[in-house]
Amino acid sequence: MKDITLNPLAATEQMLNEAIASPKTHEIQLQEFSQNFELISMVYKRLMAYLVNMLSFDITYTSTAKRDDYKTPRYEKDLRIVESFLDKFDYKKELRIVVKEMLRNDAYFGCFVDTGNKYVLQELPSEYCKITGRWAGGFLFSFNMSWFLQPGIDIN
């Protein structure tokens, strides 16, 4: 995972000035500067942790079913499905990771994975991802599947 998500680069004054002057062409470099700064600056690291932990990610769910439906087998089955999902998905932990990566790298590319007994969000390498569209829930992205052709990468 470190090879996928952590590529810190120490910034020199000249490199930083060039990257800030043209952020569109130095996107990867700015992400690497941010990662490096988080490793060497405790103030920056604590600020990131503070911002990530501000969000509570409390989930409440309500039903639009009528009172009589609450005792039906269909409703009880649906409720068990929702509760099972929430039990298997540690959404507070996973979403905090997503927010931290978004703060650090300006974007998060990932996919939902069912490991059998848990649900997790698998981060994808950003250099193989490209934002390609927008929909009501946010941005869409495409993933370059040639990443799986590299040695040591397991498609499973």
Coordinates of N, CA and C in Angstrom, one line a residue:
M1 N 0.8 -1.2 0.0 CA 0.0 0.0 0.0 C 0.9 1.3 0.0
K2 N 2.0 1.2 0.6 CA 2.9 2.4 0.6 C 3.3 2.8 -0.8
D3 N 3.5 1.8 -1.6 CA 3.9 2.2 -3.0 C 2.7 2.8 -3.8
I4 N 1.5 2.5 -3.3 CA 0.3 3.0 -4.0 C 0.0 4.4 -3.6
T5 N 0.1 4.6 -2.3 CA -0.5 5.9 -1.7 C 0.6 6.8 -1.1
L6 N 1.8 6.4 -0.9 CA 2.8 7.3 -0.3 C 4.0 7.5 -1.1
N7 N 4.2 8.7 -1.6 CA 5.3 9.0 -2.5 C 5.8 10.4 -2.1
P8 N 6.3 10.6 -0.9 CA 6.7 11.9 -0.5 C 7.9 12.5 -1.3
L9 N 7.9 13.8 -1.5 CA 9.0 14.4 -2.2 C 9.3 15.7 -1.5
A10 N 10.6 15.9 -1.1 CA 11.0 17.1 -0.4 C 11.0 18.2 -1.4
A11 N 10.5 19.4 -1.0 CA 10.3 20.5 -2.0 C 11.5 21.4 -1.7
T12 N 12.1 21.9 -2.8 CA 13.0 23.0 -2.8 C 12.2 24.2 -3.1
E13 N 12.8 25.4 -2.8 CA 12.1 26.6 -3.1 C 11.7 26.8 -4.6
Q14 N 12.7 26.4 -5.4 CA 12.4 26.5 -6.9 C 11.3 25.6 -7.3
M15 N 11.4 24.3 -6.9 CA 10.4 23.3 -7.2 C 9.0 23.8 -6.8
L16 N 8.9 24.3 -5.6 CA 7.7 24.7 -5.0 C 7.1 25.9 -5.8
N17 N 7.9 26.9 -6.1 CA 7.5 28.0 -6.8 C 7.0 27.6 -8.2
E18 N 7.7 26.7 -8.9 CA 7.2 26.3 -10.2 C 5.9 25.5 -10.1
A19 N 5.7 24.7 -9.1 CA 4.5 23.9 -8.9 C 3.3 24.8 -8.6
I20 N 3.5 25.8 -7.8 CA 2.4 26.7 -7.4 C 2.1 27.6 -8.5
A21 N 3.0 28.0 -9.3 CA 2.8 28.8 -10.5 C 2.0 28.1 -11.6
S22 N 2.1 26.8 -11.6 CA 1.4 26.0 -12.6 C 0.9 24.7 -12.0
P23 N -0.2 24.8 -11.2 CA -0.6 23.6 -10.5 C -1.2 22.5 -11.4
K24 N -1.8 22.9 -12.5 CA -2.4 22.0 -13.4 C -1.4 21.0 -14.0
T25 N -0.2 21.5 -14.2 CA 0.8 20.6 -14.8 C 1.7 20.0 -13.7
H26 N 1.6 20.4 -12.5 CA 2.4 19.8 -11.4 C 1.6 19.2 -10.3
E27 N 0.5 18.6 -10.7 CA -0.5 18.0 -9.7 C 0.2 16.9 -8.9
I28 N 0.8 16.0 -9.5 CA 1.5 14.9 -8.8 C 2.5 15.4 -7.8
Q29 N 3.3 16.4 -8.3 CA 4.4 16.9 -7.5 C 3.8 17.6 -6.2
L30 N 2.7 18.4 -6.4 CA 2.1 19.0 -5.2 C 1.6 18.0 -4.2
Q31 N 1.0 16.9 -4.7 CA 0.6 15.8 -3.8 C 1.8 15.3 -3.0
E32 N 2.9 15.1 -3.7 CA 4.1 14.5 -3.1 C 4.7 15.5 -2.1
F33 N 4.6 16.8 -2.3 CA 5.0 17.8 -1.4 C 4.2 17.7 -0.1
S34 N 2.9 17.6 -0.3 CA 1.9 17.6 0.8 C 2.2 16.3 1.7
Q35 N 2.5 15.2 1.0 CA 2.8 14.0 1.8 C 4.1 14.1 2.6
N36 N 5.1 14.7 2.0 CA 6.4 14.9 2.6 C 6.2 15.9 3.8
F37 N 5.4 17.0 3.6 CA 5.3 18.0 4.6 C 4.5 17.4 5.8
E38 N 3.6 16.5 5.6 CA 2.9 15.8 6.7 C 3.8 14.9 7.5
L39 N 4.8 14.3 6.8 CA 5.8 13.5 7.5 C 6.8 14.3 8.4
I40 N 7.1 15.5 7.9 CA 8.2 16.3 8.6 C 7.6 17.4 9.5
S41 N 6.4 17.8 9.4 CA 5.8 18.9 10.1 C 4.7 18.4 11.1
M42 N 5.0 18.4 12.3 CA 3.9 18.0 13.3 C 2.7 18.9 13.3
V43 N 2.9 20.2 13.1 CA 1.8 21.1 13.0 C 0.9 20.8 11.9
Y44 N 1.4 20.5 10.7 CA 0.6 20.1 9.5 C -0.1 18.8 9.8
K45 N 0.6 17.8 10.4 CA 0.0 16.5 10.7 C -1.1 16.7 11.6
R46 N -0.9 17.5 12.7 CA -2.0 17.7 13.7 C -3.2 18.4 13.1
L47 N -2.9 19.4 12.2 CA -4.0 20.1 11.5 C -4.8 19.1 10.6
M48 N -4.1 18.2 9.9 CA -4.9 17.3 9.1 C -5.7 16.4 10.0
A49 N -5.1 15.9 11.1 CA -5.9 15.0 12.0 C -7.1 15.8 12.6
Y50 N -6.9 17.0 12.9 CA -8.0 17.8 13.5 C -9.1 18.0 12.5
L51 N -8.8 18.3 11.2 CA -9.8 18.4 10.2 C -10.5 17.1 9.9
V52 N -9.8 16.0 9.9 CA -10.4 14.7 9.7 C -11.4 14.3 10.8
N53 N -11.0 14.6 12.0 CA -11.8 14.2 13.2 C -12.9 15.1 13.5
M54 N -13.0 16.3 12.8 CA -14.1 17.2 13.0 C -15.4 16.5 12.6
L55 N -15.4 15.7 11.6 CA -16.6 15.1 11.1 C -17.0 13.9 11.9
S56 N -18.3 13.7 12.3 CA -18.7 12.6 13.2 C -19.1 11.4 12.4
F57 N -19.6 11.6 11.2 CA -20.1 10.4 10.4 C -21.1 9.6 11.1
D58 N -22.0 10.3 11.8 CA -23.1 9.6 12.5 C -24.2 9.3 11.5
I59 N -24.6 8.1 11.5 CA -25.6 7.6 10.5 C -26.9 7.3 11.3
T60 N -28.0 7.9 10.8 CA -29.3 7.5 11.3 C -30.1 7.2 10.1
Y61 N -31.0 6.2 10.3 CA -31.8 5.8 9.2 C -33.3 5.8 9.7
T62 N -34.1 6.2 8.8 CA -35.6 6.2 9.1 C -36.3 5.5 8.0
S63 N -37.5 5.1 8.3 CA -38.3 4.3 7.3 C -39.5 5.1 6.9
T64 N -39.9 5.0 5.6 CA -41.1 5.6 5.2 C -42.2 4.6 5.2
A65 N -42.0 3.4 5.8 CA -43.0 2.4 5.8 C -44.1 2.8 6.8
K66 N -45.3 2.3 6.5 CA -46.4 2.5 7.4 C -46.3 1.7 8.7
R67 N -46.9 2.1 9.8 CA -46.8 1.4 11.1 C -47.1 -0.1 11.0
D68 N -48.1 -0.4 10.2 CA -48.4 -1.8 10.0 C -47.4 -2.7 9.3
D69 N -46.5 -2.0 8.5 CA -45.5 -2.7 7.8 C -44.3 -3.2 8.6
Y70 N -44.2 -2.5 9.8 CA -43.0 -2.8 10.7 C -43.0 -4.3 11.1
K71 N -44.1 -5.0 11.2 CA -44.1 -6.3 11.6 C -44.1 -7.4 10.5
T72 N -44.1 -6.9 9.3 CA -44.1 -7.8 8.1 C -42.7 -8.4 7.9
P73 N -42.7 -9.7 7.4 CA -41.4 -10.3 7.2 C -40.5 -9.6 6.2
R74 N -41.2 -8.9 5.2 CA -40.4 -8.2 4.2 C -39.7 -7.0 4.8
Y75 N -40.3 -6.3 5.7 CA -39.7 -5.1 6.4 C -38.6 -5.6 7.3
E76 N -38.8 -6.7 8.1 CA -37.8 -7.2 9.0 C -36.6 -7.7 8.2
K77 N -36.8 -8.3 7.0 CA -35.7 -8.8 6.2 C -34.9 -7.6 5.7
D78 N -35.6 -6.6 5.2 CA -34.9 -5.4 4.8 C -34.1 -4.7 5.9
L79 N -34.7 -4.7 7.1 CA -34.0 -4.1 8.2 C -32.7 -4.9 8.6
R80 N -32.8 -6.2 8.5 CA -31.7 -7.0 8.8 C -30.5 -6.8 7.8
I81 N -30.9 -6.6 6.5 CA -29.9 -6.3 5.5 C -29.2 -5.0 5.8
V82 N -29.9 -4.0 6.1 CA -29.3 -2.7 6.4 C -28.4 -2.8 7.7
E83 N -28.9 -3.4 8.7 CA -28.1 -3.6 9.9 C -26.9 -4.4 9.7
S84 N -27.0 -5.5 8.9 CA -25.8 -6.3 8.5 C -24.8 -5.5 7.8
F85 N -25.2 -4.7 6.8 CA -24.3 -3.8 6.1 C -23.6 -2.9 7.0
L86 N -24.3 -2.2 7.9 CA -23.7 -1.3 8.8 C -22.7 -2.0 9.8
D87 N -23.0 -3.2 10.2 CA -22.2 -4.0 11.1 C -20.9 -4.4 10.4
K88 N -21.0 -4.7 9.1 CA -19.8 -5.1 8.4 C -18.9 -4.0 7.8
F89 N -19.5 -2.8 7.7 CA -18.8 -1.7 7.1 C -18.4 -0.7 8.3
D90 N -17.2 -0.6 8.6 CA -16.7 0.3 9.6 C -16.6 1.7 8.9
Y91 N -17.7 2.3 8.7 CA -17.8 3.5 7.9 C -17.1 4.7 8.5
K92 N -17.1 4.8 9.8 CA -16.4 5.9 10.4 C -14.9 5.8 10.1
K93 N -14.3 4.7 10.3 CA -12.9 4.5 10.0 C -12.6 4.7 8.5
E94 N -13.4 4.0 7.7 CA -13.1 4.1 6.3 C -13.3 5.5 5.7
L95 N -14.3 6.2 6.2 CA -14.6 7.6 5.7 C -13.5 8.6 6.2
R96 N -13.0 8.4 7.4 CA -11.9 9.2 7.9 C -10.7 9.1 7.0
I97 N -10.4 7.9 6.6 CA -9.3 7.6 5.7 C -9.5 8.4 4.4
V98 N -10.7 8.3 3.8 CA -11.1 9.0 2.6 C -10.9 10.5 2.7
V99 N -11.4 11.1 3.8 CA -11.2 12.5 4.0 C -9.8 12.9 4.1
K100 N -9.0 12.1 4.9 CA -7.5 12.4 5.0 C -6.8 12.4 3.7
E101 N -7.1 11.4 2.8 CA -6.5 11.3 1.5 C -7.0 12.5 0.6
M102 N -8.2 12.9 0.8 CA -8.7 14.0 0.0 C -8.0 15.3 0.4
L103 N -7.8 15.5 1.7 CA -7.1 16.7 2.2 C -5.6 16.7 1.7
R104 N -5.0 15.5 1.8 CA -3.6 15.3 1.4 C -3.4 15.4 -0.1
N105 N -4.3 14.8 -0.9 CA -4.0 14.7 -2.3 C -5.0 15.4 -3.2
D106 N -6.0 16.0 -2.6 CA -7.0 16.8 -3.3 C -8.1 15.9 -4.0
A107 N -7.9 14.6 -4.0 CA -8.9 13.7 -4.5 C -8.6 12.3 -3.9
Y108 N -9.7 11.5 -3.9 CA -9.6 10.1 -3.5 C -10.2 9.2 -4.5
F109 N -9.4 8.2 -4.9 CA -9.9 7.2 -5.9 C -10.0 5.9 -5.2
G110 N -11.1 5.3 -5.2 CA -11.2 4.0 -4.5 C -12.4 3.2 -5.0
C111 N -12.5 2.0 -4.6 CA -13.6 1.1 -4.9 C -14.1 0.4 -3.7
F112 N -15.3 0.0 -3.7 CA -15.9 -0.7 -2.6 C -15.6 -2.2 -2.7
V113 N -15.1 -2.8 -1.6 CA -14.7 -4.2 -1.7 C -15.4 -5.0 -0.6
D114 N -15.9 -6.2 -1.0 CA -16.6 -7.1 0.0 C -15.5 -8.2 0.2
T115 N -15.0 -8.2 1.4 CA -14.0 -9.3 1.7 C -14.6 -10.5 2.3
G116 N -15.9 -10.6 2.3 CA -16.6 -11.8 2.8 C -17.2 -11.5 4.2
N117 N -16.4 -11.1 5.1 CA -17.0 -10.7 6.5 C -16.9 -9.2 6.8
K118 N -16.3 -8.4 5.9 CA -16.2 -7.0 6.1 C -16.3 -6.3 4.8
Y119 N -16.7 -5.1 4.8 CA -16.7 -4.2 3.6 C -15.6 -3.1 3.8
V120 N -14.8 -2.9 2.8 CA -13.8 -1.8 2.9 C -13.8 -1.0 1.7
L121 N -13.1 0.1 1.8 CA -12.8 1.0 0.6 C -11.4 0.8 0.2
Q122 N -11.1 0.3 -1.0 CA -9.7 0.0 -1.4 C -9.3 1.3 -2.2
E123 N -8.2 1.9 -1.8 CA -7.7 3.0 -2.5 C -7.0 2.6 -3.8
L124 N -7.1 3.3 -4.8 CA -6.5 3.0 -6.1 C -5.4 4.0 -6.3
P125 N -4.3 3.7 -7.1 CA -3.2 4.6 -7.3 C -3.7 5.8 -8.2
S126 N -3.5 7.0 -7.7 CA -4.1 8.2 -8.4 C -3.4 8.4 -9.8
E127 N -2.2 7.9 -10.0 CA -1.6 8.2 -11.3 C -2.2 7.3 -12.4
Y128 N -3.0 6.3 -12.0 CA -3.7 5.5 -12.9 C -5.2 5.8 -13.0
C129 N -5.6 6.9 -12.3 CA -7.0 7.4 -12.3 C -7.2 8.7 -12.9
K130 N -8.3 9.0 -13.6 CA -8.6 10.3 -14.2 C -10.0 10.6 -14.0
I131 N -10.3 11.8 -13.5 CA -11.7 12.3 -13.4 C -12.2 12.5 -14.8
T132 N -13.4 11.8 -15.1 CA -13.9 11.9 -16.4 C -15.3 12.4 -16.5
G133 N -16.0 12.7 -15.4 CA -17.3 13.2 -15.5 C -17.9 13.5 -14.1
R134 N -19.1 13.9 -14.1 CA -19.8 14.3 -12.9 C -21.2 13.8 -12.9
W135 N -21.7 13.4 -11.8 CA -23.1 13.0 -11.6 C -23.6 13.6 -10.3
A136 N -24.9 13.3 -10.0 CA -25.5 13.9 -8.8 C -24.8 13.6 -7.5
G137 N -24.1 12.5 -7.4 CA -23.4 12.1 -6.2 C -21.9 12.6 -6.2
G138 N -21.4 13.2 -7.2 CA -20.0 13.7 -7.2 C -19.4 13.5 -8.5
F139 N -18.1 13.1 -8.5 CA -17.3 12.9 -9.7 C -17.3 11.5 -10.1
L140 N -17.1 11.2 -11.4 CA -16.8 9.9 -11.9 C -15.4 9.9 -12.4
F141 N -14.8 8.7 -12.3 CA -13.4 8.6 -12.7 C -13.2 7.2 -13.5
S142 N -12.2 7.2 -14.3 CA -11.8 6.0 -15.0 C -10.5 5.5 -14.5
F143 N -10.3 4.2 -14.5 CA -9.1 3.6 -14.0 C -8.4 2.9 -15.1
N144 N -7.1 3.1 -15.2 CA -6.3 2.5 -16.2 C -5.9 1.1 -15.7
M145 N -6.5 0.1 -16.3 CA -6.4 -1.3 -15.9 C -5.0 -1.9 -16.2
S146 N -4.1 -1.2 -16.9 CA -2.8 -1.6 -17.2 C -2.0 -1.7 -15.9
W147 N -2.4 -1.1 -14.8 CA -1.7 -1.1 -13.5 C -1.6 -2.6 -13.1
F148 N -2.6 -3.4 -13.4 CA -2.5 -4.8 -13.0 C -1.5 -5.6 -13.8
L149 N -0.9 -5.1 -14.8 CA 0.1 -5.8 -15.6 C 1.5 -5.7 -15.0
Q150 N 1.6 -4.8 -14.0 CA 2.9 -4.6 -13.3 C 3.3 -5.8 -12.5
P151 N 4.6 -6.1 -12.4 CA 5.0 -7.3 -11.5 C 4.6 -7.0 -10.0
G152 N 4.2 -8.0 -9.4 CA 3.8 -7.9 -8.0 C 2.4 -7.4 -7.7
I153 N 1.7 -7.1 -8.7 CA 0.3 -6.6 -8.5 C -0.7 -7.8 -8.7
D154 N -1.5 -8.1 -7.7 CA -2.4 -9.2 -7.8 C -3.8 -8.6 -8.2
I155 N -4.4 -9.1 -9.3 CA -5.7 -8.6 -9.8 C -6.8 -9.0 -8.8
N156 N -6.6 -10.0 -8.0 CA -7.6 -10.4 -7.1 C -7.7 -9.4 -5.9

